[in-house]
Amino acid sequence: MSTRVIEIHEAVQGQNDQLAARNRALFEDAGVYVINVMSAPGSGKTEFLARTLADMAVHPSQEPMDRRNRLRIAVVVGDIATDNDAKRLGVTGVDVVQITTGGYCHLDADMVAKAIAKLDLRNLDVLIIENVGNMVCPATFDLGEHARIALISVTEGEDKPLKYPTLFQRADLVVINKIDLAEAVDYKGYVVIDNISRISPEAYILEASAKTGEGMADWYLYLQTMHEQHRKLPCYV
Ligand code: MG
Ligand code: ZN
């Protein structure tokens, strides 16, 4: 890279970081816990989120006594061209805001700022941001989130974490999806988990299938716990 290219890159990142900090302050102020979900196209991100919403989400308009153990969740979905994923998630009855990036292969903090302006953040427990399917640049753009989830599937090969280290280094949670296909694709869980742990020793790792529901309870417990902890933490923003 030339010096000029590096300078432009740093300016873009600097501006994004400022906007991300502004988003984060808004999230803190509203008391909403925000997660940024990243994966390659085809890992089952939308299916994973659709099941999560069906099992865990309640619309904010629901009376508190009818919420049981559910969370008030809304979703921001990023896609390059279509709104198919937003439509799939929208049938669950939660609020979904679509960002169509018009060719950009990642979400940035400015796009998220415009999307969240359409939501009443104060009436939410959790906001899920489904990033554009891409394992490279989404990892370098802070959106103001509290936690990052990297999602891969058992069909993707054991060395994925080694090929895309930035995404995994910065992930708080790694979900290995489509565990129902493990036998068919001769999935070697110990190799994948070892590779993730080498790149990201702190990351929490879980195996799940959004299709059969296997392992999803672990993810729901994680989400509940993180949301509870966040609500109790004193805020210094
Ligand atoms: Mg999707
Ligand atoms: Zn990109």
mmCIF file of N, CA and C in Angstrom, residues 33 35-38 48 147-152 167-176 196 200 202-207 218-223 226:
data_model
loop_
_atom_site.group_PDB
_atom_site.id
_atom_site.type_symbol
_atom_site.label_atom_id
_atom_site.label_comp_id
_atom_site.label_asym_id
_atom_site.label_seq_id
_atom_site.Cartn_x
_atom_site.Cartn_y
_atom_site.Cartn_z
ATOM 1 N N TYR A 33 -28.501 -3.586 25.013
ATOM 2 C CA TYR A 33 -27.295 -4.378 24.793
ATOM 3 C C TYR A 33 -27.217 -4.726 23.310
ATOM 4 N N ILE A 35 -25.365 -6.416 19.871
ATOM 5 C CA ILE A 35 -24.409 -7.384 19.344
ATOM 6 C C ILE A 35 -24.325 -7.291 17.819
ATOM 7 N N ASN A 36 -23.119 -7.496 17.333
ATOM 8 C CA ASN A 36 -22.803 -7.413 15.905
ATOM 9 C C ASN A 36 -22.472 -8.826 15.432
ATOM 10 N N VAL A 37 -23.312 -9.361 14.543
ATOM 11 C CA VAL A 37 -23.139 -10.752 14.104
ATOM 12 C C VAL A 37 -22.502 -10.782 12.727
ATOM 13 N N MET A 38 -21.356 -11.470 12.632
ATOM 14 C CA MET A 38 -20.609 -11.502 11.379
ATOM 15 C C MET A 38 -20.358 -12.934 10.926
ATOM 16 N N PHE A 48 -30.251 -18.628 11.847
ATOM 17 C CA PHE A 48 -29.875 -18.605 13.264
ATOM 18 C C PHE A 48 -30.628 -17.485 13.997
ATOM 19 N N ALA A 147 -20.850 -6.451 21.965
ATOM 20 C CA ALA A 147 -20.256 -7.773 21.765
ATOM 21 C C ALA A 147 -20.298 -8.153 20.288
ATOM 22 N N ARG A 148 -19.335 -8.985 19.916
ATOM 23 C CA ARG A 148 -19.248 -9.446 18.532
ATOM 24 C C ARG A 148 -19.378 -10.946 18.478
ATOM 25 N N ILE A 149 -20.192 -11.393 17.548
ATOM 26 C CA ILE A 149 -20.348 -12.822 17.346
ATOM 27 C C ILE A 149 -19.831 -13.178 15.962
ATOM 28 N N ALA A 150 -18.952 -14.166 15.907
ATOM 29 C CA ALA A 150 -18.534 -14.732 14.623
ATOM 30 C C ALA A 150 -19.279 -16.043 14.469
ATOM 31 N N LEU A 151 -19.927 -16.216 13.329
ATOM 32 C CA LEU A 151 -20.685 -17.435 13.091
ATOM 33 C C LEU A 151 -20.074 -18.170 11.906
ATOM 34 N N ILE A 152 -19.775 -19.436 12.120
ATOM 35 C CA ILE A 152 -19.307 -20.277 11.012
ATOM 36 C C ILE A 152 -20.173 -21.533 11.006
ATOM 37 N N LEU A 167 -11.356 -11.411 12.280
ATOM 38 C CA LEU A 167 -12.741 -11.626 12.702
ATOM 39 C C LEU A 167 -12.797 -12.411 14.017
ATOM 40 N N PHE A 168 -11.955 -13.448 14.123
ATOM 41 C CA PHE A 168 -12.015 -14.316 15.300
ATOM 42 C C PHE A 168 -11.326 -13.692 16.508
ATOM 43 N N GLN A 169 -10.234 -12.974 16.258
ATOM 44 C CA GLN A 169 -9.546 -12.278 17.347
ATOM 45 C C GLN A 169 -10.478 -11.346 18.096
ATOM 46 N N ARG A 170 -11.362 -10.697 17.336
ATOM 47 C CA ARG A 170 -12.225 -9.675 17.936
ATOM 48 C C ARG A 170 -13.582 -10.211 18.358
ATOM 49 N N ALA A 171 -13.793 -11.520 18.206
ATOM 50 C CA ALA A 171 -15.100 -12.086 18.554
ATOM 51 C C ALA A 171 -15.177 -12.396 20.042
ATOM 52 N N ASP A 172 -16.305 -12.073 20.659
ATOM 53 C CA ASP A 172 -16.549 -12.451 22.053
ATOM 54 C C ASP A 172 -17.135 -13.858 22.122
ATOM 55 N N LEU A 173 -17.884 -14.184 21.086
ATOM 56 C CA LEU A 173 -18.537 -15.492 21.012
ATOM 57 C C LEU A 173 -18.374 -16.018 19.590
ATOM 58 N N VAL A 174 -18.011 -17.299 19.475
ATOM 59 C CA VAL A 174 -17.996 -17.949 18.156
ATOM 60 C C VAL A 174 -19.048 -19.049 18.169
ATOM 61 N N VAL A 175 -19.983 -18.966 17.231
ATOM 62 C CA VAL A 175 -21.009 -19.989 17.099
ATOM 63 C C VAL A 175 -20.657 -20.869 15.910
ATOM 64 N N ILE A 176 -20.595 -22.179 16.144
ATOM 65 C CA ILE A 176 -20.388 -23.133 15.050
ATOM 66 C C ILE A 176 -21.762 -23.723 14.733
ATOM 67 N N ILE A 196 -9.805 -21.982 16.774
ATOM 68 C CA ILE A 196 -10.418 -20.746 17.293
ATOM 69 C C ILE A 196 -9.700 -20.312 18.573
ATOM 70 N N SER A 200 -8.066 -16.824 19.349
ATOM 71 C CA SER A 200 -8.839 -16.016 20.292
ATOM 72 C C SER A 200 -9.077 -16.788 21.590
ATOM 73 N N GLU A 202 -9.809 -15.998 24.532
ATOM 74 C CA GLU A 202 -10.861 -15.524 25.440
ATOM 75 C C GLU A 202 -12.267 -15.823 24.923
ATOM 76 N N ALA A 203 -12.386 -16.098 23.632
ATOM 77 C CA ALA A 203 -13.727 -16.221 23.041
ATOM 78 C C ALA A 203 -14.470 -17.427 23.607
ATOM 79 N N TYR A 204 -15.763 -17.236 23.818
ATOM 80 C CA TYR A 204 -16.638 -18.309 24.229
ATOM 81 C C TYR A 204 -17.085 -19.016 22.943
ATOM 82 N N ILE A 205 -17.035 -20.342 22.936
ATOM 83 C CA ILE A 205 -17.337 -21.090 21.708
ATOM 84 C C ILE A 205 -18.502 -22.026 21.971
ATOM 85 N N LEU A 206 -19.470 -22.034 21.069
ATOM 86 C CA LEU A 206 -20.538 -23.031 21.217
ATOM 87 C C LEU A 206 -20.970 -23.594 19.870
ATOM 88 N N GLU A 207 -21.416 -24.861 19.905
ATOM 89 C CA GLU A 207 -21.890 -25.551 18.713
ATOM 90 C C GLU A 207 -23.414 -25.594 18.751
ATOM 91 N N ASP A 218 -27.853 -22.955 24.917
ATOM 92 C CA ASP A 218 -26.591 -22.371 25.413
ATOM 93 C C ASP A 218 -26.455 -20.921 24.951
ATOM 94 N N TRP A 219 -26.817 -20.703 23.711
ATOM 95 C CA TRP A 219 -26.763 -19.348 23.145
ATOM 96 C C TRP A 219 -27.757 -18.420 23.825
ATOM 97 N N TYR A 220 -28.950 -18.928 24.120
ATOM 98 C CA TYR A 220 -29.963 -18.092 24.779
ATOM 99 C C TYR A 220 -29.509 -17.731 26.197
ATOM 100 N N LEU A 221 -28.882 -18.687 26.857
ATOM 101 C CA LEU A 221 -28.364 -18.433 28.203
ATOM 102 C C LEU A 221 -27.270 -17.363 28.157
ATOM 103 N N TYR A 222 -26.404 -17.477 27.153
ATOM 104 C CA TYR A 222 -25.336 -16.480 26.960
ATOM 105 C C TYR A 222 -25.954 -15.091 26.782
ATOM 106 N N LEU A 223 -26.956 -15.010 25.902
ATOM 107 C CA LEU A 223 -27.593 -13.727 25.601
ATOM 108 C C LEU A 223 -28.272 -13.134 26.845
ATOM 109 N N MET A 226 -25.489 -12.009 29.376
ATOM 110 C CA MET A 226 -24.794 -10.790 28.964
ATOM 111 C C MET A 226 -25.703 -9.569 29.123
#
